[in-house]
């Protein structure tokens, strides 16, 4: 269990543990069905991203505060620390590819898909990209299961291809950026995840990443879509929404948890960005 009350897992149902460099894991949703029984509660993985490719059946997939009703084929990519979960009907299955953050960082320059944000795609099953994606994911699953010599060279390349097919299925999510910008922005994202509660000034992020204010702001805008201060603010808002949705903690407690000492300021902060007070937003989400 993470300090926010939202579970952290290695793979679903298993406690977090240190990952080997370049860690990869492949399994099906049905293989873990005796644990989740078709209902995977909101959770996150602090050290790895996941591709989930639905091969059969239907259900509802949730990423943070958004949900999609889907029928196979459908696919998602969820970076580390992003809250997700699903509910599925009998016989629904998917191939799940889990990749350690360091391995994903090495793939960033070889993938069309930005790896710092989640994406979900479904629909148009006759689209040629679905057939290509299915072929690549089946190759990944077979290569992983066979565990032949050299698969540590083959699997990362196949995963980069799979991520690029996902980008083609969800082109609105693609935002090309120079690899140096992507690397710097991902470093910023990791630091913000770790320290947004600590109210670090921008200069501390700059110094920790050994860059300049201009380069960091440029990378943040190019890859994350906003400047450094806004990235921190949006991360704080995301954590607030997570805690409102997935825990029973009070609004006052959530304010302190996300690094704001004044609950009244937190309510203004939330209302300015969402358009309603935290408690009202929580009630609406839970009733919907």
XYZ file of N, CA and C in Angstrom:
864
model
N 0.846 -1.200 0.000
C 0.000 0.000 0.000
C 0.876 1.243 0.000
N 0.573 2.199 -0.896
C 1.344 3.437 -0.939
C 0.865 4.364 0.159
N 1.639 5.445 0.371
C 1.279 6.380 1.429
C -0.004 7.133 1.115
N -0.473 7.101 -0.136
C -1.708 7.790 -0.487
C -2.930 6.930 -0.247
N -2.783 5.642 0.051
C -3.911 4.755 0.203
C -4.288 4.051 -1.083
N -3.692 4.416 -2.218
C -3.912 3.739 -3.496
C -2.816 2.687 -3.634
N -3.171 1.412 -3.838
C -2.145 0.365 -3.799
C -1.076 0.520 -4.878
N 0.162 0.250 -4.508
C 1.268 0.070 -5.439
C 1.508 -1.425 -5.584
N 1.669 -1.885 -6.821
C 1.954 -3.299 -7.047
C 3.163 -3.470 -7.954
N 3.806 -4.637 -7.818
C 4.783 -5.103 -8.809
C 3.979 -5.461 -10.052
N 3.359 -6.631 -10.109
C 2.248 -6.893 -11.002
C 1.037 -7.046 -10.102
N -0.151 -6.987 -10.663
C -1.348 -6.864 -9.833
C -1.419 -7.966 -8.776
N -1.597 -7.529 -7.535
C -1.734 -8.453 -6.424
C -0.437 -8.829 -5.749
N 0.700 -8.375 -6.291
C 1.998 -8.709 -5.704
C 2.684 -7.434 -5.209
N 3.284 -7.468 -4.022
C 3.894 -6.263 -3.468
C 5.059 -5.759 -4.316
N 5.285 -4.462 -4.229
C 6.393 -3.839 -4.966
C 7.709 -4.440 -4.517
N 8.600 -4.658 -5.480
C 9.940 -5.128 -5.162
C 10.920 -4.482 -6.138
N 12.198 -4.415 -5.782
C 13.170 -3.810 -6.693
C 13.206 -4.550 -8.027
N 13.331 -3.807 -9.103
C 13.366 -4.401 -10.434
C 14.791 -4.460 -10.949
N 15.102 -5.551 -11.642
C 16.380 -5.625 -12.332
C 16.413 -4.584 -13.445
N 17.607 -4.120 -13.780
C 17.747 -3.182 -14.888
C 17.232 -3.839 -16.163
N 16.398 -3.117 -16.897
C 15.849 -3.658 -18.136
C 14.720 -4.648 -17.937
N 14.132 -4.678 -16.747
C 13.092 -5.661 -16.428
C 11.927 -5.622 -17.425
N 11.497 -6.814 -17.833
C 10.314 -6.986 -18.677
C 9.489 -8.138 -18.111
N 8.174 -8.041 -18.247
C 7.286 -9.109 -17.789
C 6.092 -9.157 -18.731
N 5.707 -10.356 -19.150
C 4.582 -10.522 -20.068
C 3.680 -11.623 -19.536
N 2.391 -11.346 -19.466
C 1.421 -12.363 -19.091
C 0.055 -11.959 -19.618
N -0.927 -12.837 -19.467
C -2.286 -12.515 -19.882
C -3.119 -12.123 -18.669
N -4.206 -11.416 -18.923
C -5.130 -11.057 -17.846
C -5.767 -12.315 -17.261
N -6.108 -13.283 -18.105
C -6.727 -14.516 -17.611
C -5.795 -15.293 -16.685
N -4.497 -15.184 -16.903
C -3.543 -15.913 -16.057
C -3.625 -15.477 -14.601
N -4.123 -14.276 -14.353
C -4.227 -13.741 -12.993
C -5.701 -13.630 -12.554
N -6.589 -14.299 -13.277
C -8.021 -14.142 -13.011
C -8.430 -14.685 -11.647
N -7.687 -15.638 -11.108
C -8.029 -16.162 -9.777
C -7.754 -15.141 -8.678
N -6.991 -14.089 -9.017
C -6.722 -13.019 -8.055
C -7.730 -11.884 -8.206
N -7.979 -11.462 -9.449
C -8.821 -10.277 -9.629
C -10.289 -10.593 -9.904
N -10.595 -11.805 -10.381
C -11.985 -12.211 -10.642
C -12.724 -11.213 -11.540
N -11.976 -10.624 -12.460
C -12.578 -9.699 -13.420
C -12.726 -8.273 -12.929
N -12.301 -8.002 -11.689
C -12.422 -6.654 -11.127
C -11.062 -6.221 -10.585
N -10.345 -5.451 -11.348
C -9.025 -4.964 -10.924
C -9.200 -3.560 -10.362
N -9.035 -3.428 -9.069
C -9.249 -2.145 -8.398
C -8.175 -1.135 -8.796
N -8.474 0.135 -8.604
C -7.532 1.207 -8.917
C -6.195 0.960 -8.215
N -5.110 1.016 -8.978
C -3.771 0.770 -8.447
C -2.763 1.432 -9.368
N -1.497 1.361 -8.990
C -0.435 1.908 -9.833
C 0.841 1.100 -9.656
N 1.747 1.300 -10.595
C 3.052 0.637 -10.559
C 4.115 1.727 -10.483
N 4.855 1.827 -9.387
C 5.778 2.948 -9.207
C 7.049 2.872 -10.042
N 7.323 1.711 -10.655
C 8.622 1.553 -11.322
C 8.538 1.108 -12.766
N 7.327 0.934 -13.302
C 7.234 0.416 -14.665
C 5.951 0.850 -15.350
N 6.007 0.936 -16.684
C 4.840 1.207 -17.501
C 4.277 -0.091 -18.043
N 3.037 -0.031 -18.547
C 2.380 -1.245 -19.044
C 1.625 -0.986 -20.339
N 1.763 -1.943 -21.259
C 0.886 -2.060 -22.423
C -0.143 -3.133 -22.089
N -1.422 -2.845 -22.301
C -2.469 -3.853 -22.146
C -3.245 -3.913 -23.456
N -3.146 -5.053 -24.137
C -3.809 -5.238 -25.430
C -4.924 -6.266 -25.278
N -6.173 -5.795 -25.394
C -7.337 -6.655 -25.195
C -7.600 -7.457 -26.457
N -7.527 -8.764 -26.326
C -7.644 -9.664 -27.472
C -9.039 -10.241 -27.640
N -9.839 -10.225 -26.576
C -11.197 -10.782 -26.654
C -12.054 -10.168 -25.560
N -13.374 -10.203 -25.767
C -14.302 -9.786 -24.739
C -14.520 -8.285 -24.655
N -14.992 -7.838 -23.499
C -15.346 -6.435 -23.313
C -15.290 -6.073 -21.836
N -15.356 -4.787 -21.552
C -15.319 -4.329 -20.165
C -15.228 -2.823 -20.084
N -14.788 -2.346 -18.941
C -14.569 -0.922 -18.704
C -13.151 -0.741 -18.193
N -12.422 0.163 -18.826
C -11.034 0.422 -18.440
C -10.954 1.842 -17.917
N -10.262 2.025 -16.791
C -10.170 3.336 -16.161
C -8.712 3.764 -16.023
N -8.446 4.999 -16.400
C -7.145 5.622 -16.190
C -7.390 6.941 -15.471
N -6.880 7.032 -14.246
C -7.128 8.206 -13.412
C -8.629 8.456 -13.323
N -9.123 9.633 -13.741
C -10.547 9.937 -13.587
C -11.343 9.750 -14.873
N -10.769 9.057 -15.871
C -11.477 8.771 -17.115
C -11.750 7.284 -17.243
N -12.846 6.961 -17.911
C -13.207 5.550 -18.093
C -13.705 5.340 -19.517
N -13.405 4.160 -20.067
C -13.844 3.785 -21.405
C -14.536 2.431 -21.342
N -15.725 2.323 -21.926
C -16.346 1.026 -22.169
C -15.787 0.520 -23.492
N -15.275 -0.688 -23.505
C -14.589 -1.167 -24.705
C -15.018 -2.577 -25.079
N -14.823 -2.905 -26.350
C -14.869 -4.275 -26.843
C -13.570 -4.505 -27.600
N -13.009 -5.709 -27.489
C -11.745 -5.998 -28.159
C -11.917 -5.839 -29.681
N -10.862 -5.372 -30.372
C -9.550 -5.025 -29.837
C -9.529 -3.632 -29.209
N -8.726 -3.499 -28.180
C -8.483 -2.219 -27.528
C -7.094 -2.298 -26.908
N -6.498 -1.147 -26.672
C -5.134 -1.151 -26.144
C -4.896 0.101 -25.311
N -4.070 -0.029 -24.293
C -3.657 1.121 -23.492
C -2.157 1.059 -23.262
N -1.591 2.237 -23.048
C -0.252 2.337 -22.477
C -0.372 3.236 -21.264
N 0.116 2.760 -20.118
C 0.037 3.505 -18.866
C 1.445 3.622 -18.285
N 1.991 4.835 -18.180
C 3.320 4.993 -17.570
C 3.284 4.684 -16.072
N 4.441 4.569 -15.479
C 4.533 4.353 -14.038
C 3.860 5.496 -13.288
N 3.327 5.146 -12.133
C 2.662 6.043 -11.175
C 1.267 6.474 -11.606
N 0.788 6.047 -12.775
C -0.548 6.415 -13.236
C -1.568 5.412 -12.685
N -2.627 5.906 -12.059
C -3.644 5.045 -11.475
C -4.538 4.472 -12.580
N -4.762 3.164 -12.526
C -5.595 2.513 -13.531
C -6.252 1.271 -12.941
N -7.238 0.754 -13.630
C -7.930 -0.456 -13.205
C -8.973 -0.816 -14.249
N -9.654 -1.946 -14.067
C -10.663 -2.339 -15.048
C -11.640 -3.343 -14.453
N -12.778 -3.458 -15.110
C -13.730 -4.529 -14.839
C -14.074 -5.163 -16.183
N -14.134 -6.485 -16.233
C -14.320 -7.190 -17.502
C -15.329 -8.315 -17.347
N -15.901 -8.713 -18.482
C -16.839 -9.811 -18.503
C -16.133 -11.148 -18.647
N -16.870 -12.258 -18.475
C -16.279 -13.609 -18.610
C -15.643 -13.800 -19.986
N -14.501 -14.469 -19.995
C -13.817 -14.777 -21.244
C -13.018 -13.641 -21.836
N -13.021 -12.495 -21.185
C -12.238 -11.354 -21.686
C -10.768 -11.556 -21.341
N -9.907 -11.311 -22.317
C -8.476 -11.526 -22.080
C -7.657 -10.437 -22.758
N -6.430 -10.308 -22.282
C -5.502 -9.315 -22.815
C -4.081 -9.807 -22.610
N -3.182 -9.307 -23.446
C -1.746 -9.479 -23.242
C -1.251 -8.231 -22.513
N -0.569 -8.423 -21.385
C -0.057 -7.308 -20.594
C 1.472 -7.359 -20.618
N 2.069 -6.286 -21.106
C 3.528 -6.178 -21.190
C 3.969 -5.092 -20.217
N 4.725 -5.475 -19.203
C 5.218 -4.539 -18.189
C 6.702 -4.279 -18.441
N 7.089 -3.009 -18.421
C 8.457 -2.627 -18.784
C 8.984 -1.636 -17.751
N 10.138 -1.931 -17.159
C 10.739 -1.041 -16.173
C 11.018 0.329 -16.772
N 10.955 1.356 -15.935
C 11.156 2.726 -16.408
C 12.488 2.914 -17.132
N 13.536 2.273 -16.619
C 14.835 2.460 -17.276
C 14.832 1.873 -18.679
N 14.133 0.744 -18.856
C 14.037 0.134 -20.186
C 13.191 0.998 -21.113
N 12.110 1.568 -20.578
C 11.291 2.467 -21.389
C 12.079 3.701 -21.811
N 12.888 4.229 -20.890
C 13.691 5.399 -21.232
C 14.629 5.097 -22.395
N 15.159 3.878 -22.415
C 16.054 3.485 -23.511
C 15.311 3.345 -24.835
N 13.985 3.087 -24.760
C 13.183 2.918 -25.968
C 12.619 4.228 -26.494
N 12.703 5.293 -25.683
C 12.010 6.536 -26.014
C 12.365 7.056 -27.405
N 13.618 6.952 -27.785
C 14.048 7.454 -29.080
C 13.665 6.565 -30.242
N 13.098 5.380 -29.959
C 12.746 4.422 -31.010
C 11.240 4.223 -31.129
N 10.468 4.993 -30.381
C 9.019 4.839 -30.369
C 8.342 6.119 -30.831
N 7.270 5.980 -31.596
C 6.474 7.140 -31.989
C 5.588 7.633 -30.854
N 5.407 6.802 -29.838
C 4.487 7.148 -28.759
C 5.220 7.875 -27.634
N 4.768 9.054 -27.213
C 5.346 9.681 -26.021
C 5.120 8.773 -24.813
N 6.154 8.560 -24.021
C 6.080 7.577 -22.940
C 5.855 8.208 -21.578
N 5.487 9.484 -21.553
C 5.289 10.179 -20.286
C 3.812 10.388 -19.962
N 2.909 9.877 -20.795
C 1.481 10.100 -20.574
C 0.701 8.850 -20.973
N -0.464 8.617 -20.357
C -1.256 7.437 -20.693
C -2.044 7.631 -21.981
N -2.409 6.512 -22.608
C -3.225 6.562 -23.816
C -4.109 5.325 -23.854
N -5.328 5.483 -24.398
C -6.234 4.359 -24.598
C -6.798 4.482 -26.006
N -6.867 3.368 -26.728
C -7.408 3.368 -28.092
C -8.261 2.132 -28.300
N -9.386 2.322 -28.972
C -10.228 1.192 -29.369
C -10.972 1.569 -30.643
N -11.866 0.684 -31.106
C -12.654 0.979 -32.286
C -11.964 0.602 -33.578
N -12.739 0.613 -34.663
C -12.257 0.321 -36.018
C -11.377 -0.923 -36.065
N -11.933 -2.098 -35.683
C -11.102 -3.307 -35.630
C -10.507 -3.722 -36.969
N -11.060 -3.221 -38.068
C -10.507 -3.578 -39.380
C -9.336 -2.684 -39.780
N -9.067 -1.664 -38.992
C -7.919 -0.796 -39.258
C -6.662 -1.664 -39.323
N -5.843 -1.452 -40.357
C -4.666 -2.306 -40.567
C -3.723 -2.294 -39.380
N -3.683 -1.178 -38.645
C -2.765 -1.089 -37.511
C -3.114 -2.090 -36.412
N -4.404 -2.461 -36.289
C -4.774 -3.449 -35.265
C -4.157 -4.804 -35.583
N -4.200 -5.194 -36.855
C -3.601 -6.480 -37.243
C -2.100 -6.473 -36.993
N -1.458 -5.366 -37.313
C -0.014 -5.260 -37.092
C 0.304 -5.308 -35.601
N -0.490 -4.582 -34.806
C -0.259 -4.572 -33.362
C -0.452 -5.972 -32.783
N -1.513 -6.661 -33.213
C -1.764 -8.019 -32.718
C -0.586 -8.930 -33.033
N -0.059 -8.834 -34.256
C 1.077 -9.681 -34.652
C 2.289 -9.427 -33.764
N 2.590 -8.149 -33.519
C 3.764 -7.808 -32.707
C 3.575 -8.264 -31.266
N 2.383 -8.041 -30.685
C 2.146 -8.455 -29.300
C 2.195 -9.972 -29.156
N 1.694 -10.693 -30.143
C 1.790 -12.162 -30.104
C 3.244 -12.608 -30.190
N 4.052 -11.915 -30.993
C 5.485 -12.224 -31.065
C 6.160 -11.951 -29.726
N 5.803 -10.843 -29.074
C 6.375 -10.520 -27.763
C 6.032 -11.604 -26.756
N 4.760 -12.016 -26.724
C 4.334 -13.045 -25.776
C 5.055 -14.362 -26.030
N 5.205 -14.744 -27.297
C 5.878 -16.005 -27.623
C 7.363 -15.937 -27.289
N 7.998 -14.835 -27.627
C 9.428 -14.679 -27.349
C 9.693 -14.723 -25.853
N 8.836 -14.077 -25.083
C 8.992 -14.068 -23.625
C 8.793 -15.476 -23.062
N 7.772 -16.180 -23.540
C 7.473 -17.521 -23.019
C 8.566 -18.526 -23.364
N 9.130 -18.394 -24.550
C 10.154 -19.357 -24.986
C 11.497 -19.109 -24.318
N 11.763 -17.868 -23.914
C 12.983 -17.517 -23.176
C 14.250 -18.026 -23.847
N 14.330 -17.866 -25.150
C 15.523 -18.319 -25.870
C 16.659 -17.308 -25.726
N 17.852 -17.768 -25.990
C 19.018 -16.885 -25.931
C 18.826 -15.709 -26.878
N 19.185 -14.535 -26.390
C 19.100 -13.333 -27.212
C 17.786 -12.594 -27.125
N 16.825 -13.112 -26.318
C 15.541 -12.409 -26.280
C 15.659 -11.043 -25.599
N 16.718 -10.836 -24.827
C 16.934 -9.515 -24.233
C 17.275 -8.474 -25.296
N 17.699 -8.915 -26.464
C 17.951 -8.004 -27.583
C 16.699 -7.830 -28.436
N 15.938 -8.905 -28.585
C 14.778 -8.899 -29.481
C 13.574 -8.209 -28.845
N 13.305 -8.498 -27.577
C 12.087 -7.988 -26.942
C 12.008 -6.465 -26.909
N 13.067 -5.742 -26.515
C 12.944 -4.278 -26.517
C 12.598 -3.714 -27.889
N 13.171 -4.282 -28.943
C 12.869 -3.795 -30.293
C 11.407 -4.030 -30.643
N 10.896 -5.207 -30.291
C 9.489 -5.503 -30.559
C 8.568 -4.581 -29.760
N 8.946 -4.292 -28.527
C 8.118 -3.406 -27.694
C 8.093 -1.995 -28.286
N 9.218 -1.514 -28.790
C 9.245 -0.196 -29.434
C 8.320 -0.170 -30.653
N 8.288 -1.261 -31.411
C 7.389 -1.346 -32.566
C 5.935 -1.332 -32.098
N 5.629 -2.104 -31.045
C 4.259 -2.136 -30.515
C 3.820 -0.744 -30.065
N 4.691 -0.040 -29.361
C 4.357 1.314 -28.905
C 4.099 2.243 -30.089
N 4.851 2.080 -31.156
C 4.650 2.922 -32.337
C 3.323 2.616 -33.020
N 2.911 1.349 -33.041
C 1.588 1.017 -33.594
C 0.476 1.611 -32.734
N 0.677 1.624 -31.417
C -0.312 2.259 -30.538
C -0.430 3.741 -30.874
N 0.701 4.390 -31.134
C 0.681 5.806 -31.514
C -0.122 6.019 -32.787
N -0.011 5.103 -33.739
C -0.761 5.239 -34.984
C -2.254 5.035 -34.782
N -2.615 4.235 -33.794
C -4.026 4.016 -33.493
C -4.630 5.170 -32.703
N -3.783 5.959 -32.051
C -4.248 7.103 -31.265
C -3.416 8.318 -31.635
N -3.522 8.781 -32.905
C -2.597 9.837 -33.370
C -2.709 11.137 -32.617
N -3.851 11.418 -31.993
C -3.995 12.698 -31.286
C -3.067 12.800 -30.084
N -2.551 11.653 -29.617
C -1.681 11.685 -28.441
C -0.228 11.931 -28.809
N 0.096 11.857 -30.101
C 1.493 11.929 -30.509
C 1.969 13.379 -30.532
N 3.053 13.649 -29.863
C 3.659 14.982 -29.865
C 5.159 14.801 -29.953
N 5.672 14.816 -31.174
C 7.087 14.533 -31.374
C 7.942 15.574 -30.673
N 9.031 15.128 -30.096
C 9.952 16.037 -29.415
C 11.360 15.481 -29.550
N 12.350 16.332 -29.598
C 13.731 15.839 -29.654
C 14.016 14.929 -28.469
N 14.856 13.928 -28.697
C 15.121 12.958 -27.633
C 15.713 13.625 -26.386
N 16.504 14.683 -26.561
C 17.066 15.358 -25.395
C 15.960 16.017 -24.577
N 14.975 16.608 -25.263
C 13.837 17.180 -24.559
C 13.060 16.100 -23.830
N 12.842 14.962 -24.509
C 12.082 13.872 -23.893
C 12.781 13.359 -22.642
N 14.086 13.188 -22.728
C 14.842 12.695 -21.582
C 14.766 13.667 -20.409
N 14.922 14.955 -20.702
C 14.890 15.967 -19.640
C 13.491 16.056 -19.027
N 12.469 16.001 -19.868
C 11.099 16.089 -19.366
C 10.741 14.883 -18.513
N 11.195 13.699 -18.913
C 10.921 12.514 -18.105
C 11.639 12.598 -16.759
N 12.861 13.174 -16.770
C 13.564 13.390 -15.510
C 12.810 14.356 -14.615
N 12.273 15.415 -15.221
C 11.464 16.363 -14.456
C 10.234 15.673 -13.892
N 9.582 14.879 -14.715
C 8.373 14.199 -14.253
C 8.662 13.297 -13.057
N 9.779 12.579 -13.112
C 10.128 11.704 -11.989
C 10.391 12.523 -10.717
N 11.100 13.637 -10.867
C 11.379 14.477 -9.695
C 10.101 15.099 -9.134
N 9.227 15.543 -10.021
C 7.969 16.135 -9.557
C 7.138 15.086 -8.825
N 7.089 13.865 -9.361
C 6.370 12.786 -8.672
C 6.893 12.596 -7.253
N 8.204 12.694 -7.107
C 8.816 12.433 -5.799
C 8.724 13.623 -4.853
N 8.667 14.853 -5.387
C 8.867 16.025 -4.525
C 7.790 17.106 -4.635
N 6.685 16.849 -5.342
C 5.692 17.917 -5.467
C 5.114 18.310 -4.105
N 5.096 17.378 -3.155
C 4.589 17.697 -1.813
C 5.553 18.608 -1.040
N 6.820 18.634 -1.483
C 7.857 19.354 -0.740
C 7.992 20.815 -1.153
N 7.178 21.238 -2.134
C 7.196 22.634 -2.585
C 8.578 23.094 -3.040
N 9.265 22.251 -3.806
C 10.553 22.649 -4.358
C 10.374 23.867 -5.257
N 11.272 24.860 -5.185
C 11.267 25.935 -6.181
C 11.799 25.410 -7.511
N 11.502 26.131 -8.578
C 11.956 25.705 -9.911
C 13.471 25.551 -9.945
N 14.185 26.447 -9.262
C 15.647 26.389 -9.290
C 16.184 25.059 -8.768
N 15.474 24.450 -7.836
C 15.959 23.175 -7.301
C 15.805 22.061 -8.329
N 14.709 22.070 -9.097
C 14.562 21.092 -10.179
C 15.659 21.304 -11.220
N 15.929 22.561 -11.529
C 16.980 22.877 -12.513
C 18.322 22.349 -12.038
N 18.669 22.623 -10.781
C 19.966 22.203 -10.254
C 20.065 20.683 -10.181
N 19.008 20.024 -9.752
C 19.039 18.563 -9.613
C 19.205 17.884 -10.964
N 18.614 18.472 -12.007
C 18.714 17.895 -13.352
C 19.933 18.411 -14.115
N 20.739 19.263 -13.461
C 21.975 19.782 -14.052
C 21.726 20.410 -15.424
N 20.730 21.298 -15.469
C 20.398 21.957 -16.726
C 20.247 23.448 -16.476
N 19.600 24.152 -17.371
C 19.346 25.583 -17.206
C 17.840 25.813 -17.156
N 17.396 26.939 -16.569
C 15.955 27.215 -16.543
C 15.338 27.215 -17.941
N 16.049 27.783 -18.915
C 15.516 27.842 -20.274
C 15.334 26.446 -20.862
N 16.352 25.599 -20.743
C 16.275 24.263 -21.334
C 15.205 23.409 -20.659
N 15.086 23.538 -19.335
C 14.084 22.740 -18.636
C 12.682 23.199 -19.008
N 12.479 24.505 -19.073
C 11.161 25.014 -19.444
C 10.820 24.637 -20.879
N 11.801 24.696 -21.756
C 11.607 24.311 -23.159
C 11.205 22.843 -23.268
N 11.917 21.983 -22.534
C 11.595 20.557 -22.566
C 10.215 20.280 -21.988
N 9.900 20.970 -20.892
C 8.590 20.770 -20.267
C 7.469 21.169 -21.220
N 7.632 22.292 -21.897
C 6.604 22.728 -22.853
C 6.504 21.771 -24.032
N 7.656 21.318 -24.557
C 7.656 20.474 -25.745
C 7.044 19.105 -25.485
N 7.344 18.521 -24.326
C 6.943 17.137 -24.060
C 5.714 17.043 -23.167
N 5.649 17.897 -22.152
C 4.563 17.809 -21.173
C 3.469 18.841 -21.400
N 3.719 19.778 -22.299
C 2.671 20.704 -22.690
C 2.526 21.945 -21.835
N 3.417 22.144 -20.885
C 3.342 23.347 -20.045
C 4.678 23.577 -19.360
N 4.822 24.743 -18.727
C 6.053 25.063 -18.023
C 6.196 24.292 -16.724
N 7.353 24.457 -16.091
C 7.680 23.664 -14.901
C 6.675 23.906 -13.782
N 6.348 25.163 -13.496
C 5.403 25.447 -12.408
C 4.054 24.799 -12.668
N 3.619 24.817 -13.919
C 2.327 24.198 -14.253
C 2.405 22.681 -14.133
N 3.550 22.102 -14.488
C 3.720 20.653 -14.330
C 3.556 20.260 -12.859
N 4.174 21.031 -11.975
C 4.060 20.749 -10.531
C 2.616 20.919 -10.079
N 1.986 22.000 -10.536
C 0.601 22.273 -10.158
C -0.337 21.165 -10.637
N -0.138 20.698 -11.871
C -0.989 19.640 -12.415
C -0.759 18.320 -11.691
N 0.484 18.070 -11.267
C 0.751 16.839 -10.507
C 0.069 16.892 -9.153
N 0.080 18.068 -8.530
C -0.607 18.238 -7.251
C -2.123 18.036 -7.432
N -2.656 18.576 -8.517
C -4.084 18.407 -8.794
C -4.426 16.943 -9.052
N -3.568 16.259 -9.802
C -3.790 14.841 -10.074
C -3.838 14.041 -8.783
N -2.900 14.312 -7.878
C -2.884 13.576 -6.613
C -4.143 13.868 -5.809
N -4.581 15.116 -5.828
C -5.814 15.467 -5.117
C -6.995 14.695 -5.684
N -7.098 14.620 -7.005
C -8.207 13.884 -7.629
C -8.129 12.404 -7.302
N -6.923 11.844 -7.307
C -6.762 10.435 -6.939
C -7.292 10.182 -5.522
N -6.862 11.024 -4.606
C -7.234 10.832 -3.205
C -8.730 11.053 -2.987
N -9.299 12.000 -3.701
C -10.743 12.220 -3.606
C -11.523 11.037 -4.159
N -11.040 10.478 -5.258
C -11.750 9.367 -5.914
C -11.563 8.030 -5.220
N -10.351 7.753 -4.783
C -10.007 6.389 -4.405
C -9.773 6.182 -2.913
N -9.938 7.242 -2.113
C -9.799 7.094 -0.662
C -10.968 7.823 0.008
N -11.085 7.643 1.312
C -12.142 8.337 2.071
C -11.544 9.452 2.923
N -10.349 9.866 2.620
C -9.699 10.911 3.403
C -10.431 12.237 3.265
N -10.398 13.058 4.318
C -11.095 14.342 4.306
C -10.396 15.323 3.375
N -11.142 16.347 2.980
C -10.574 17.384 2.126
C -9.402 18.060 2.827
N -9.542 18.302 4.118
C -8.454 18.939 4.874
C -7.205 18.068 4.875
N -7.384 16.761 5.082
C -6.256 15.841 5.099
C -5.587 15.774 3.735
N -6.401 15.798 2.682
C -5.850 15.760 1.318
C -5.042 17.021 1.034
N -5.512 18.163 1.517
C -4.758 19.411 1.322
C -3.351 19.282 1.882
N -3.231 18.774 3.112
C -1.904 18.612 3.718
C -1.079 17.562 2.969
N -1.739 16.502 2.508
C -1.033 15.413 1.811
C -0.369 15.903 0.534
N -0.990 16.850 -0.158
C -0.420 17.306 -1.427
C 0.465 18.539 -1.257
N 0.784 18.881 -0.012
C 1.764 19.931 0.229
C 1.209 21.324 0.406
N -0.103 21.432 0.659
C -0.716 22.739 0.893
C -1.130 22.834 2.357
N -0.628 23.842 3.053
C -0.867 23.967 4.489
C -2.225 24.550 4.835
N -2.897 25.125 3.841
C -4.159 25.819 4.094
C -5.283 25.129 3.326
N -6.187 24.420 4.007
C -7.290 23.751 3.304
C -8.159 24.704 2.490
N -8.331 25.929 2.971
C -9.122 26.904 2.216
C -8.434 27.240 0.893
N -7.101 27.373 0.936
C -6.360 27.617 -0.309
C -6.491 26.420 -1.251
N -6.448 25.201 -0.692
C -6.621 24.004 -1.518
C -7.975 24.032 -2.231
N -9.012 24.398 -1.528
C -10.344 24.453 -2.150
C -10.364 25.469 -3.293
N -9.713 26.625 -3.102
C -9.651 27.624 -4.179
C -8.819 27.091 -5.346
N -7.678 26.485 -5.002
C -6.794 25.891 -6.013
C -7.564 24.883 -6.867
N -8.332 24.017 -6.232
C -9.075 22.971 -6.933
C -10.205 23.580 -7.764
N -10.949 24.507 -7.162
C -12.083 25.104 -7.864
C -11.637 25.876 -9.110
N -10.509 26.586 -9.012
C -10.012 27.350 -10.157
C -9.694 26.452 -11.345
N -9.263 25.232 -11.082
C -8.849 24.335 -12.156
C -9.955 23.390 -12.619
N -10.856 23.027 -11.723
C -11.888 22.037 -12.050
C -13.264 22.675 -12.189
N -13.477 23.820 -11.561
C -14.749 24.505 -11.675
C -15.730 24.227 -10.555
N -15.322 23.417 -9.588
C -16.166 23.154 -8.427
C -15.289 22.750 -7.253
N -15.862 22.817 -6.062
C -15.119 22.506 -4.849
C -14.768 21.021 -4.790
N -13.697 20.659 -4.071
C -13.281 19.245 -4.006
C -14.399 18.306 -3.555
N -15.123 18.663 -2.488
C -16.168 17.776 -1.971
C -17.282 17.588 -2.994
N -17.653 18.639 -3.694
C -18.703 18.541 -4.705
C -18.251 17.674 -5.874
N -16.999 17.875 -6.292
C -16.459 17.054 -7.389
C -16.438 15.584 -6.992
N -16.031 15.287 -5.759
C -15.995 13.900 -5.281
C -17.401 13.276 -5.326
N -18.385 13.985 -4.816
C -19.761 13.447 -4.804
C -20.234 13.154 -6.225
N -19.980 14.064 -7.145
C -20.433 13.875 -8.525
C -19.761 12.661 -9.164
N -18.450 12.507 -8.928
C -17.728 11.377 -9.517
C -18.228 10.050 -8.945
N -18.445 10.001 -7.669
C -18.858 8.748 -7.033
C -20.295 8.393 -7.366
N -21.142 9.413 -7.613
C -22.529 9.139 -7.987
C -22.649 8.760 -9.452
N -21.662 9.244 -10.257
C -21.712 8.940 -11.700
C -21.308 7.531 -11.999
